PDB file of C-alpha atoms in Angstrom:
ATOM      1  CA  UNK A  23      -9.705  -0.618  19.497  1.00 49.00           C
ATOM      2  CA  UNK A  24      -9.866  -4.262  20.279  1.00 57.00           C
ATOM      3  CA  UNK A  25     -13.316  -3.995  19.546  1.00 56.00           C
ATOM      4  CA  UNK A  26     -12.903  -2.306  15.867  1.00 56.00           C
ATOM      5  CA  UNK A  27     -10.124  -4.682  14.803  1.00 62.00           C
ATOM      6  CA  UNK A  28     -12.567  -8.016  15.156  1.00 75.00           C
ATOM      7  CA  UNK A  29     -12.685  -8.931  11.117  1.00 81.00           C
ATOM      8  CA  UNK A  30     -16.808  -8.690  12.038  1.00 85.00           C
ATOM      9  CA  UNK A  31     -16.406  -5.290  12.591  1.00 87.00           C
ATOM     10  CA  UNK A  32     -14.131  -4.641   9.921  1.00 87.00           C
ATOM     11  CA  UNK A  33     -15.875  -5.201   6.994  1.00 90.00           C
ATOM     12  CA  UNK A  34     -19.141  -4.303   8.094  1.00 91.00           C
ATOM     13  CA  UNK A  35     -16.955  -1.131   8.954  1.00 92.00           C
ATOM     14  CA  UNK A  36     -14.850  -1.303   5.414  1.00 93.00           C
ATOM     15  CA  UNK A  37     -18.310  -1.774   3.433  1.00 93.00           C
ATOM     16  CA  UNK A  38     -19.584   1.811   4.719  1.00 95.00           C
ATOM     17  CA  UNK A  39     -15.829   3.366   4.014  1.00 95.00           C
ATOM     18  CA  UNK A  40     -15.817   1.636   0.693  1.00 96.00           C
ATOM     19  CA  UNK A  41     -18.452   4.379  -1.549  1.00 96.00           C
ATOM     20  CA  UNK A  42     -16.435   6.970  -0.020  1.00 97.00           C
ATOM     21  CA  UNK A  43     -13.327   5.688  -0.300  1.00 97.00           C
ATOM     22  CA  UNK A  44     -13.771   5.457  -3.916  1.00 97.00           C
ATOM     23  CA  UNK A  45     -15.673   8.774  -4.228  1.00 97.00           C
ATOM     24  CA  UNK A  46     -13.589  10.750  -2.709  1.00 97.00           C
ATOM     25  CA  UNK A  47     -10.382   9.307  -4.556  1.00 97.00           C
ATOM     26  CA  UNK A  48     -11.813   9.567  -8.012  1.00 97.00           C
ATOM     27  CA  UNK A  49     -13.206  13.360  -7.644  1.00 97.00           C
ATOM     28  CA  UNK A  50      -9.979  14.336  -6.184  1.00 97.00           C
ATOM     29  CA  UNK A  51      -7.707  12.553  -8.587  1.00 96.00           C
ATOM     30  CA  UNK A  52      -9.305  14.082 -11.706  1.00 96.00           C
ATOM     31  CA  UNK A  53      -8.870  17.927 -10.405  1.00 96.00           C
ATOM     32  CA  UNK A  54      -5.548  17.021  -9.053  1.00 94.00           C
ATOM     33  CA  UNK A  55      -4.712  15.818 -12.618  1.00 93.00           C
ATOM     34  CA  UNK A  56      -7.071  18.733 -14.387  1.00 93.00           C
ATOM     35  CA  UNK A  57      -5.132  21.064 -12.785  1.00 92.00           C
ATOM     36  CA  UNK A  58      -1.661  19.001 -12.478  1.00 89.00           C
ATOM     37  CA  UNK A  59      -1.495  18.838 -16.309  1.00 89.00           C
ATOM     38  CA  UNK A  60      -3.500  21.804 -17.527  1.00 89.00           C
ATOM     39  CA  UNK A  61      -4.258  24.660 -15.203  1.00 84.00           C
ATOM     40  CA  UNK A  62      -1.181  24.642 -13.053  1.00 84.00           C
ATOM     41  CA  UNK A  63       1.833  27.045 -14.622  1.00 85.00           C
ATOM     42  CA  UNK A  64       4.913  25.284 -15.931  1.00 83.00           C
ATOM     43  CA  UNK A  65       7.716  26.551 -13.871  1.00 84.00           C
ATOM     44  CA  UNK A  66       9.918  29.007 -14.084  1.00 81.00           C
ATOM     45  CA  UNK A  67      13.355  27.220 -14.861  1.00 80.00           C
ATOM     46  CA  UNK A  68      12.351  23.751 -14.679  1.00 84.00           C
ATOM     47  CA  UNK A  69       9.637  24.785 -17.599  1.00 84.00           C
ATOM     48  CA  UNK A  70       6.908  21.922 -17.977  1.00 87.00           C
ATOM     49  CA  UNK A  71       8.724  18.585 -16.470  1.00 88.00           C
ATOM     50  CA  UNK A  72       7.485  20.681 -12.795  1.00 89.00           C
ATOM     51  CA  UNK A  73       4.194  18.748 -13.786  1.00 92.00           C
ATOM     52  CA  UNK A  74       6.288  15.073 -12.592  1.00 92.00           C
ATOM     53  CA  UNK A  75       6.318  16.785  -9.019  1.00 93.00           C
ATOM     54  CA  UNK A  76       2.509  15.425  -8.869  1.00 94.00           C
ATOM     55  CA  UNK A  77       3.300  12.247  -9.308  1.00 95.00           C
ATOM     56  CA  UNK A  78       6.133  11.825  -7.678  1.00 95.00           C
ATOM     57  CA  UNK A  79       6.659  14.234  -4.015  1.00 94.00           C
ATOM     58  CA  UNK A  80       2.709  12.720  -3.621  1.00 96.00           C
ATOM     59  CA  UNK A  81       4.333   8.996  -3.759  1.00 97.00           C
ATOM     60  CA  UNK A  82       6.552   9.805  -1.925  1.00 96.00           C
ATOM     61  CA  UNK A  83       4.459  10.628   0.947  1.00 96.00           C
ATOM     62  CA  UNK A  84       2.558   7.539   0.492  1.00 97.00           C
ATOM     63  CA  UNK A  85       5.221   4.990   0.289  1.00 96.00           C
ATOM     64  CA  UNK A  86       6.616   6.964   4.105  1.00 96.00           C
ATOM     65  CA  UNK A  87       2.994   7.149   4.915  1.00 97.00           C
ATOM     66  CA  UNK A  88       2.567   2.904   4.416  1.00 97.00           C
ATOM     67  CA  UNK A  89       5.461   2.007   5.668  1.00 97.00           C
ATOM     68  CA  UNK A  90       4.663   3.878   8.885  1.00 97.00           C
ATOM     69  CA  UNK A  91       1.339   2.073   8.732  1.00 96.00           C
ATOM     70  CA  UNK A  92       2.640  -1.205   7.954  1.00 96.00           C
ATOM     71  CA  UNK A  93       5.223  -0.642  11.067  1.00 96.00           C
ATOM     72  CA  UNK A  94       2.318   0.259  13.300  1.00 96.00           C
ATOM     73  CA  UNK A  95       0.264  -2.824  12.484  1.00 95.00           C
ATOM     74  CA  UNK A  96       3.371  -4.949  12.581  1.00 95.00           C
ATOM     75  CA  UNK A  97       3.840  -3.787  16.173  1.00 95.00           C
ATOM     76  CA  UNK A  98       0.439  -4.845  17.091  1.00 94.00           C
ATOM     77  CA  UNK A  99       0.528  -7.878  15.501  1.00 93.00           C
ATOM     78  CA  UNK A 100       3.835  -8.979  17.562  1.00 93.00           C
ATOM     79  CA  UNK A 101       2.399  -6.913  20.803  1.00 93.00           C
ATOM     80  CA  UNK A 102      -1.034  -8.424  20.878  1.00 91.00           C
ATOM     81  CA  UNK A 103      -0.487 -11.140  17.993  1.00 87.00           C
ATOM     82  CA  UNK A 104      -4.392  -9.445  16.623  1.00 86.00           C
ATOM     83  CA  UNK A 105      -4.450 -11.556  13.147  1.00 87.00           C
ATOM     84  CA  UNK A 106      -6.063  -8.228  11.784  1.00 92.00           C
ATOM     85  CA  UNK A 107      -3.435  -5.819  12.335  1.00 93.00           C
ATOM     86  CA  UNK A 108      -0.895  -8.575  11.013  1.00 94.00           C
ATOM     87  CA  UNK A 109      -3.572  -9.079   7.504  1.00 95.00           C
ATOM     88  CA  UNK A 110      -3.300  -5.002   7.347  1.00 95.00           C
ATOM     89  CA  UNK A 111       0.401  -4.696   7.722  1.00 96.00           C
ATOM     90  CA  UNK A 112       1.080  -8.175   5.098  1.00 96.00           C
ATOM     91  CA  UNK A 113      -2.071  -5.993   2.555  1.00 96.00           C
ATOM     92  CA  UNK A 114       0.081  -2.174   3.542  1.00 97.00           C
ATOM     93  CA  UNK A 115       3.391  -3.884   1.560  1.00 97.00           C
ATOM     94  CA  UNK A 116       2.588  -4.187  -1.745  1.00 97.00           C
ATOM     95  CA  UNK A 117       0.709  -0.833  -2.181  1.00 98.00           C
ATOM     96  CA  UNK A 118       3.502   1.079  -0.914  1.00 97.00           C
ATOM     97  CA  UNK A 119       6.226  -0.421  -1.965  1.00 98.00           C
ATOM     98  CA  UNK A 120       4.418   0.539  -5.391  1.00 98.00           C
ATOM     99  CA  UNK A 121       4.542   4.077  -4.540  1.00 98.00           C
ATOM    100  CA  UNK A 122       7.640   4.101  -3.510  1.00 97.00           C
ATOM    101  CA  UNK A 123       8.368   2.795  -7.152  1.00 97.00           C
ATOM    102  CA  UNK A 124       6.727   4.904  -8.806  1.00 97.00           C
ATOM    103  CA  UNK A 125       8.383   8.120  -6.550  1.00 96.00           C
ATOM    104  CA  UNK A 126      11.900   6.534  -7.723  1.00 96.00           C
ATOM    105  CA  UNK A 127      10.636   6.287 -11.606  1.00 96.00           C
ATOM    106  CA  UNK A 128       9.067   9.597 -11.690  1.00 95.00           C
ATOM    107  CA  UNK A 129      11.931  10.424  -9.955  1.00 94.00           C
ATOM    108  CA  UNK A 130      14.553   9.069 -12.188  1.00 93.00           C
ATOM    109  CA  UNK A 131      12.602  10.625 -15.440  1.00 93.00           C
ATOM    110  CA  UNK A 132      12.654  13.887 -14.169  1.00 92.00           C
ATOM    111  CA  UNK A 133      16.622  13.846 -13.107  1.00 89.00           C
ATOM    112  CA  UNK A 134      17.575  13.295 -16.259  1.00 88.00           C
ATOM    113  CA  UNK A 135      15.707  16.041 -17.886  1.00 90.00           C
ATOM    114  CA  UNK A 136      17.557  19.034 -14.958  1.00 88.00           C
ATOM    115  CA  UNK A 137      19.802  17.906 -13.205  1.00 87.00           C
ATOM    116  CA  UNK A 138      21.192  15.543 -16.033  1.00 86.00           C
ATOM    117  CA  UNK A 139      21.313  12.218 -15.335  1.00 87.00           C
ATOM    118  CA  UNK A 140      18.975   9.268 -14.155  1.00 88.00           C
ATOM    119  CA  UNK A 141      20.450   8.714 -11.179  1.00 89.00           C
ATOM    120  CA  UNK A 142      22.694   9.510  -8.082  1.00 87.00           C
ATOM    121  CA  UNK A 143      24.130   7.272  -4.721  1.00 90.00           C
ATOM    122  CA  UNK A 144      23.244  10.879  -2.831  1.00 87.00           C
ATOM    123  CA  UNK A 145      20.754  10.405   0.725  1.00 87.00           C
ATOM    124  CA  UNK A 146      17.380  10.737  -0.429  1.00 90.00           C
ATOM    125  CA  UNK A 147      17.819   8.611  -2.992  1.00 91.00           C
ATOM    126  CA  UNK A 148      19.502   5.702  -1.752  1.00 92.00           C
ATOM    127  CA  UNK A 149      17.401   5.476   1.335  1.00 93.00           C
ATOM    128  CA  UNK A 150      14.700   5.667  -0.442  1.00 95.00           C
ATOM    129  CA  UNK A 151      15.754   2.989  -2.461  1.00 96.00           C
ATOM    130  CA  UNK A 152      16.271   0.852   0.504  1.00 96.00           C
ATOM    131  CA  UNK A 153      12.539   1.632   1.617  1.00 97.00           C
ATOM    132  CA  UNK A 154      11.488  -0.159  -1.257  1.00 97.00           C
ATOM    133  CA  UNK A 155      13.786  -2.796  -0.620  1.00 97.00           C
ATOM    134  CA  UNK A 156      12.637  -2.833   3.628  1.00 97.00           C
ATOM    135  CA  UNK A 157       8.987  -3.620   1.651  1.00 97.00           C
ATOM    136  CA  UNK A 158      10.373  -6.320  -0.665  1.00 97.00           C
ATOM    137  CA  UNK A 159      12.534  -7.704   2.059  1.00 96.00           C
ATOM    138  CA  UNK A 160       8.912  -7.632   4.386  1.00 97.00           C
ATOM    139  CA  UNK A 161       7.080  -8.971   1.948  1.00 96.00           C
ATOM    140  CA  UNK A 162       9.475 -12.407   0.873  1.00 96.00           C
ATOM    141  CA  UNK A 163       9.786 -12.748   4.155  1.00 95.00           C
ATOM    142  CA  UNK A 164       5.927 -13.059   5.708  1.00 93.00           C
ATOM    143  CA  UNK A 165       5.853 -15.725   2.880  1.00 91.00           C
ATOM    144  CA  UNK A 166       8.768 -17.300   3.131  1.00 91.00           C
ATOM    145  CA  UNK A 167       7.822 -19.529   6.800  1.00 89.00           C
ATOM    146  CA  UNK A 168       5.215 -22.665   5.905  1.00 84.00           C
ATOM    147  CA  UNK A 169       4.331 -21.684   9.652  1.00 85.00           C
ATOM    148  CA  UNK A 170       2.541 -17.885   8.269  1.00 85.00           C
ATOM    149  CA  UNK A 171       2.354 -16.816  11.974  1.00 87.00           C
ATOM    150  CA  UNK A 172       6.473 -16.620  12.090  1.00 91.00           C
ATOM    151  CA  UNK A 173       6.612 -15.071   8.778  1.00 92.00           C
ATOM    152  CA  UNK A 174       4.319 -13.397  10.721  1.00 92.00           C
ATOM    153  CA  UNK A 175       6.573 -12.719  13.276  1.00 93.00           C
ATOM    154  CA  UNK A 176       9.352 -11.919  11.218  1.00 94.00           C
ATOM    155  CA  UNK A 177       8.188  -9.645   8.909  1.00 94.00           C
ATOM    156  CA  UNK A 178       7.616  -7.813  11.698  1.00 94.00           C
ATOM    157  CA  UNK A 179      10.508  -7.490  12.953  1.00 95.00           C
ATOM    158  CA  UNK A 180      11.923  -5.962  10.388  1.00 95.00           C
ATOM    159  CA  UNK A 181       9.659  -3.379   9.078  1.00 95.00           C
ATOM    160  CA  UNK A 182      10.022  -2.207  13.262  1.00 95.00           C
ATOM    161  CA  UNK A 183      13.862  -1.594  13.117  1.00 94.00           C
ATOM    162  CA  UNK A 184      13.163  -0.486   8.682  1.00 94.00           C
ATOM    163  CA  UNK A 185      11.554   2.645  10.666  1.00 94.00           C
ATOM    164  CA  UNK A 186      14.693   3.496  10.575  1.00 93.00           C
ATOM    165  CA  UNK A 187      15.154   4.406   7.414  1.00 93.00           C
ATOM    166  CA  UNK A 188      12.007   6.184   7.787  1.00 93.00           C
ATOM    167  CA  UNK A 189      13.418   9.538   9.724  1.00 93.00           C
ATOM    168  CA  UNK A 190      16.483   9.229   7.479  1.00 91.00           C
ATOM    169  CA  UNK A 191      14.680   9.696   4.278  1.00 89.00           C
ATOM    170  CA  UNK A 192      12.873  13.251   5.589  1.00 88.00           C
ATOM    171  CA  UNK A 193      15.401  14.251   7.037  1.00 86.00           C
ATOM    172  CA  UNK A 194      18.115  13.364   4.201  1.00 86.00           C
ATOM    173  CA  UNK A 195      18.221  17.032   2.678  1.00 83.00           C
ATOM    174  CA  UNK A 196      19.318  18.684   5.674  1.00 82.00           C
ATOM    175  CA  UNK A 197      21.745  16.075   6.935  1.00 82.00           C
ATOM    176  CA  UNK A 198      24.160  14.954   3.937  1.00 81.00           C
ATOM    177  CA  UNK A 199      25.087  17.609   0.763  1.00 75.00           C
ATOM    178  CA  UNK A 200      22.761  16.261  -1.853  1.00 75.00           C
ATOM    179  CA  UNK A 201      21.305  16.858  -5.101  1.00 78.00           C
ATOM    180  CA  UNK A 202      17.149  16.590  -4.471  1.00 83.00           C
ATOM    181  CA  UNK A 203      16.020  20.002  -3.425  1.00 81.00           C
ATOM    182  CA  UNK A 204      15.072  20.292   0.581  1.00 80.00           C
ATOM    183  CA  UNK A 205      11.842  20.124   1.079  1.00 79.00           C
ATOM    184  CA  UNK A 206       9.601  22.514   0.577  1.00 80.00           C
ATOM    185  CA  UNK A 207       5.565  21.940   1.555  1.00 78.00           C
ATOM    186  CA  UNK A 208       6.256  20.053   4.811  1.00 74.00           C
ATOM    187  CA  UNK A 209       9.015  22.143   6.499  1.00 75.00           C
ATOM    188  CA  UNK A 210       9.773  25.124   9.254  1.00 70.00           C
ATOM    189  CA  UNK A 211       7.750  28.589   8.519  1.00 73.00           C
ATOM    190  CA  UNK A 212       5.015  26.980   6.141  1.00 75.00           C
ATOM    191  CA  UNK A 213       4.984  26.273   2.693  1.00 76.00           C
ATOM    192  CA  UNK A 214       7.261  27.582  -0.118  1.00 77.00           C
ATOM    193  CA  UNK A 215       5.711  27.326  -3.265  1.00 81.00           C
ATOM    194  CA  UNK A 216       2.882  28.685  -4.407  1.00 82.00           C
ATOM    195  CA  UNK A 217      -0.950  27.708  -3.880  1.00 84.00           C
ATOM    196  CA  UNK A 218      -1.644  26.917  -8.178  1.00 84.00           C
ATOM    197  CA  UNK A 219       0.772  23.948  -7.194  1.00 86.00           C
ATOM    198  CA  UNK A 220       0.082  23.555  -3.684  1.00 90.00           C
ATOM    199  CA  UNK A 221      -3.699  22.685  -4.665  1.00 91.00           C
ATOM    200  CA  UNK A 222      -2.794  19.613  -7.219  1.00 93.00           C
ATOM    201  CA  UNK A 223       0.051  18.424  -5.016  1.00 93.00           C
ATOM    202  CA  UNK A 224      -2.681  18.336  -2.168  1.00 94.00           C
ATOM    203  CA  UNK A 225      -5.640  17.031  -4.669  1.00 95.00           C
ATOM    204  CA  UNK A 226      -3.770  14.141  -5.490  1.00 96.00           C
ATOM    205  CA  UNK A 227      -2.383  13.339  -2.220  1.00 96.00           C
ATOM    206  CA  UNK A 228      -5.163  12.955  -0.945  1.00 97.00           C
ATOM    207  CA  UNK A 229      -6.326  10.580  -4.531  1.00 97.00           C
ATOM    208  CA  UNK A 230      -3.820   8.970  -3.810  1.00 97.00           C
ATOM    209  CA  UNK A 231      -4.629   7.704   0.163  1.00 97.00           C
ATOM    210  CA  UNK A 232      -7.877   7.210  -1.288  1.00 97.00           C
ATOM    211  CA  UNK A 233      -6.710   4.395  -3.683  1.00 98.00           C
ATOM    212  CA  UNK A 234      -4.007   2.963  -0.668  1.00 98.00           C
ATOM    213  CA  UNK A 235      -7.581   3.312   1.064  1.00 97.00           C
ATOM    214  CA  UNK A 236      -9.411   0.923  -1.420  1.00 98.00           C
ATOM    215  CA  UNK A 237      -6.770  -1.410  -2.105  1.00 98.00           C
ATOM    216  CA  UNK A 238      -5.880  -2.357   1.422  1.00 97.00           C
ATOM    217  CA  UNK A 239      -9.858  -2.501   2.118  1.00 97.00           C
ATOM    218  CA  UNK A 240      -9.666  -4.952  -1.165  1.00 97.00           C
ATOM    219  CA  UNK A 241      -6.943  -6.872  -0.091  1.00 97.00           C
ATOM    220  CA  UNK A 242      -8.218  -7.529   3.933  1.00 96.00           C
ATOM    221  CA  UNK A 243     -10.887  -9.303   2.306  1.00 95.00           C
ATOM    222  CA  UNK A 244      -8.893 -10.742   0.379  1.00 95.00           C
ATOM    223  CA  UNK A 245      -6.100 -12.420   3.362  1.00 94.00           C
ATOM    224  CA  UNK A 246      -9.836 -12.756   5.640  1.00 93.00           C
ATOM    225  CA  UNK A 247     -11.268 -15.153   2.803  1.00 94.00           C
ATOM    226  CA  UNK A 248      -7.479 -17.187   2.016  1.00 92.00           C
ATOM    227  CA  UNK A 249      -7.841 -17.827   5.619  1.00 90.00           C
ATOM    228  CA  UNK A 250     -10.541 -18.840   6.117  1.00 91.00           C
ATOM    229  CA  UNK A 251      -9.817 -21.533   3.654  1.00 91.00           C
ATOM    230  CA  UNK A 252      -6.887 -22.934   5.123  1.00 88.00           C
ATOM    231  CA  UNK A 253      -8.812 -23.137   8.262  1.00 88.00           C
ATOM    232  CA  UNK A 254     -11.413 -25.032   6.105  1.00 88.00           C
ATOM    233  CA  UNK A 255      -9.120 -27.388   4.725  1.00 85.00           C
ATOM    234  CA  UNK A 256      -8.087 -27.895   7.947  1.00 82.00           C
ATOM    235  CA  UNK A 257     -11.101 -29.043   9.614  1.00 77.00           C
ATOM    236  CA  UNK A 258     -11.468 -31.036   6.607  1.00 64.00           C
ATOM    237  CA  UNK A 259      -7.622 -32.825   7.388  1.00 58.00           C
ATOM    238  CA  UNK A 260      -8.987 -33.310  10.958  1.00 50.00           C
ATOM    239  CA  UNK A 261      -9.809 -31.261  14.002  1.00 48.00           C
ATOM    240  CA  UNK A 262      -6.727 -33.083  15.929  1.00 41.00           C
ATOM    241  CA  UNK A 263      -3.984 -32.549  13.596  1.00 45.00           C
ATOM    242  CA  UNK A 264      -4.622 -29.001  13.236  1.00 43.00           C
ATOM    243  CA  UNK A 265      -4.755 -29.055  17.840  1.00 46.00           C
ATOM    244  CA  UNK A 266      -1.417 -30.608  17.704  1.00 45.00           C
ATOM    245  CA  UNK A 267       0.577 -28.059  15.595  1.00 46.00           C
ATOM    246  CA  UNK A 268      -1.088 -25.295  17.157  1.00 45.00           C
ATOM    247  CA  UNK A 269      -2.956 -24.850  14.026  1.00 44.00           C
ATOM    248  CA  UNK A 270      -5.982 -24.256  15.318  1.00 42.00           C
ATOM    249  CA  UNK A 271      -5.673 -20.654  16.228  1.00 45.00           C
ATOM    250  CA  UNK A 272      -6.378 -19.326  12.467  1.00 49.00           C
ATOM    251  CA  UNK A 273      -9.339 -21.166  12.567  1.00 44.00           C
ATOM    252  CA  UNK A 274     -10.975 -19.845  15.889  1.00 43.00           C
ATOM    253  CA  UNK A 275      -9.927 -16.069  15.016  1.00 46.00           C
ATOM    254  CA  UNK A 276     -12.260 -16.916  11.096  1.00 45.00           C
ATOM    255  CA  UNK A 277     -14.930 -18.242  13.304  1.00 44.00           C
ATOM    256  CA  UNK A 278     -15.485 -15.265  14.496  1.00 43.00           C
ATOM    257  CA  UNK A 279     -15.462 -13.480  11.523  1.00 40.00           C
ATOM    258  CA  UNK A 280     -18.663 -15.232  11.316  1.00 37.00           C
TER     259      UNK A 280
ATOM    260  CA  UNK B   3      -3.901  22.215 -27.780  1.00 62.00           C
ATOM    261  CA  UNK B   4      -0.770  20.602 -29.934  1.00 72.00           C
ATOM    262  CA  UNK B   5       1.477  22.678 -26.970  1.00 77.00           C
ATOM    263  CA  UNK B   6      -0.705  20.465 -24.083  1.00 80.00           C
ATOM    264  CA  UNK B   7       0.719  17.020 -25.685  1.00 80.00           C
ATOM    265  CA  UNK B   8       4.776  18.946 -26.659  1.00 80.00           C
ATOM    266  CA  UNK B   9       5.041  19.369 -22.666  1.00 83.00           C
ATOM    267  CA  UNK B  10       7.356  22.406 -23.305  1.00 79.00           C
ATOM    268  CA  UNK B  11       9.582  19.506 -25.540  1.00 80.00           C
ATOM    269  CA  UNK B  12       9.670  17.483 -22.547  1.00 84.00           C
ATOM    270  CA  UNK B  13       7.005  15.314 -23.521  1.00 84.00           C
ATOM    271  CA  UNK B  14       8.047  12.334 -22.718  1.00 86.00           C
ATOM    272  CA  UNK B  15       9.638  12.741 -19.188  1.00 91.00           C
ATOM    273  CA  UNK B  16       6.225  14.015 -17.709  1.00 91.00           C
ATOM    274  CA  UNK B  17       3.645  12.361 -19.958  1.00 92.00           C
ATOM    275  CA  UNK B  18       5.968   8.633 -19.283  1.00 93.00           C
ATOM    276  CA  UNK B  19       5.491  10.043 -15.623  1.00 94.00           C
ATOM    277  CA  UNK B  20       1.490   9.806 -16.049  1.00 95.00           C
ATOM    278  CA  UNK B  21       1.776   7.085 -17.467  1.00 95.00           C
ATOM    279  CA  UNK B  22       3.343   4.448 -15.620  1.00 96.00           C
ATOM    280  CA  UNK B  23       1.979   5.822 -12.789  1.00 96.00           C
ATOM    281  CA  UNK B  24      -1.438   5.162 -13.993  1.00 96.00           C
ATOM    282  CA  UNK B  25      -0.315   1.852 -15.338  1.00 97.00           C
ATOM    283  CA  UNK B  26       1.155   0.650 -12.347  1.00 97.00           C
ATOM    284  CA  UNK B  27      -2.260   1.879  -9.630  1.00 97.00           C
ATOM    285  CA  UNK B  28      -4.769   0.099 -12.315  1.00 97.00           C
ATOM    286  CA  UNK B  29      -2.221  -2.880 -12.710  1.00 98.00           C
ATOM    287  CA  UNK B  30      -2.467  -2.908  -8.654  1.00 97.00           C
ATOM    288  CA  UNK B  31      -6.061  -2.895  -8.337  1.00 97.00           C
ATOM    289  CA  UNK B  32      -6.969  -5.487 -11.191  1.00 97.00           C
ATOM    290  CA  UNK B  33      -4.597  -8.234  -9.439  1.00 97.00           C
ATOM    291  CA  UNK B  34      -6.138  -7.319  -6.133  1.00 97.00           C
ATOM    292  CA  UNK B  35      -9.245  -6.923  -6.923  1.00 97.00           C
ATOM    293  CA  UNK B  36      -8.893 -10.386  -9.219  1.00 97.00           C
ATOM    294  CA  UNK B  37      -7.356 -11.857  -5.956  1.00 96.00           C
ATOM    295  CA  UNK B  38     -10.418 -11.163  -4.029  1.00 96.00           C
ATOM    296  CA  UNK B  39     -12.518 -12.758  -6.895  1.00 96.00           C
ATOM    297  CA  UNK B  40     -10.570 -16.149  -6.296  1.00 96.00           C
ATOM    298  CA  UNK B  41     -10.865 -16.533  -2.739  1.00 95.00           C
ATOM    299  CA  UNK B  42     -14.631 -15.448  -2.490  1.00 95.00           C
ATOM    300  CA  UNK B  43     -15.380 -18.349  -5.643  1.00 95.00           C
ATOM    301  CA  UNK B  44     -12.489 -20.825  -3.995  1.00 94.00           C
ATOM    302  CA  UNK B  45     -14.598 -19.876  -0.598  1.00 93.00           C
ATOM    303  CA  UNK B  46     -17.670 -20.702  -2.008  1.00 93.00           C
ATOM    304  CA  UNK B  47     -17.289 -23.852  -3.576  1.00 92.00           C
ATOM    305  CA  UNK B  48     -14.950 -25.267  -0.391  1.00 91.00           C
ATOM    306  CA  UNK B  49     -17.953 -24.522   1.702  1.00 88.00           C
ATOM    307  CA  UNK B  50     -20.474 -26.636  -0.406  1.00 90.00           C
ATOM    308  CA  UNK B  51     -18.083 -29.351  -0.326  1.00 87.00           C
ATOM    309  CA  UNK B  52     -17.902 -29.391   3.118  1.00 85.00           C
ATOM    310  CA  UNK B  53     -22.506 -28.866   3.604  1.00 83.00           C
ATOM    311  CA  UNK B  54     -22.366 -31.298   1.169  1.00 83.00           C
ATOM    312  CA  UNK B  55     -19.823 -34.124   2.385  1.00 73.00           C
ATOM    313  CA  UNK B  56     -19.859 -33.713   6.086  1.00 61.00           C
ATOM    314  CA  UNK B  57     -22.982 -32.194   8.039  1.00 57.00           C
ATOM    315  CA  UNK B  58     -22.116 -33.789  10.953  1.00 54.00           C
ATOM    316  CA  UNK B  59     -18.711 -32.754  11.463  1.00 50.00           C
ATOM    317  CA  UNK B  60     -20.397 -28.488  11.090  1.00 47.00           C
ATOM    318  CA  UNK B  61     -22.558 -29.431  13.873  1.00 47.00           C
ATOM    319  CA  UNK B  62     -19.826 -31.027  15.518  1.00 47.00           C
ATOM    320  CA  UNK B  63     -17.189 -27.787  14.933  1.00 48.00           C
ATOM    321  CA  UNK B  64     -18.392 -25.755  18.059  1.00 49.00           C
ATOM    322  CA  UNK B  65     -18.404 -28.433  20.539  1.00 47.00           C
ATOM    323  CA  UNK B  66     -14.798 -28.970  19.574  1.00 45.00           C
ATOM    324  CA  UNK B  67     -13.790 -25.553  20.708  1.00 45.00           C
ATOM    325  CA  UNK B  68     -15.732 -24.953  23.629  1.00 40.00           C
TER     326      UNK B  68
END
């Protein structure tokens, strides 16, 4: 595990994965969008608004998936102090926040014509909004300290505490009376929706996952470069000053990436 | 074809969902790629700067770390 967590190994692995991730993302999104917008039938009750589902539901899955990933990375960065785990958590946050925001916005655009309201303060919608705030809080917190290590600690702690919200989102439709419908795909007894609607749902979900991998790799590379820049700048100011403030740690770690 | 764009009278809701999703994902990708490019430029710039100004420091660094 730690072997893969070395920046140099990660960069090699990332270069190998990148073309596959791009290929899978482009193909699944192209086919998924065709099925979602053209080939799949309109719902007998909801008409064509059901097509919003093919964005809304995969975006919701990604919002939760990214959050769990971010929290696991946060835990690894707290326990093993590994810089790459911290970098991966920081890189995941804006992607997860984007998907969560998309879920909320498309949900509103679906709710208005079908429920007659853009928003209700019920359990599912509120817990999803809290998920978005957890992402935004994490991003604000990790950047709130001059010492990035302290920022990581505070952010990871917030991400871990916020994990409690994930099962609340998932089971909110069962635990409380809500306007939101219960699960129809990931449920006991198998999916209850037609394959012609399941296919575009899964393909777009895979496409979104591929997109996540691509942007994650880009953002991790960006962050690795920026840490290297900071380390070099500190080296320029003077090694002794860096040592005094135990800021030499990122310098050594960045050096290991060569 | 016009049926396709009308989306059974829900064109505004359906197309704004897909449009916003596309815009959001493309913008996030572009911002990330631009940041990566900038970080590469800055890093290359800094490395050439350090090489030209402090040829000795580079050599001294491994000793300082061990």
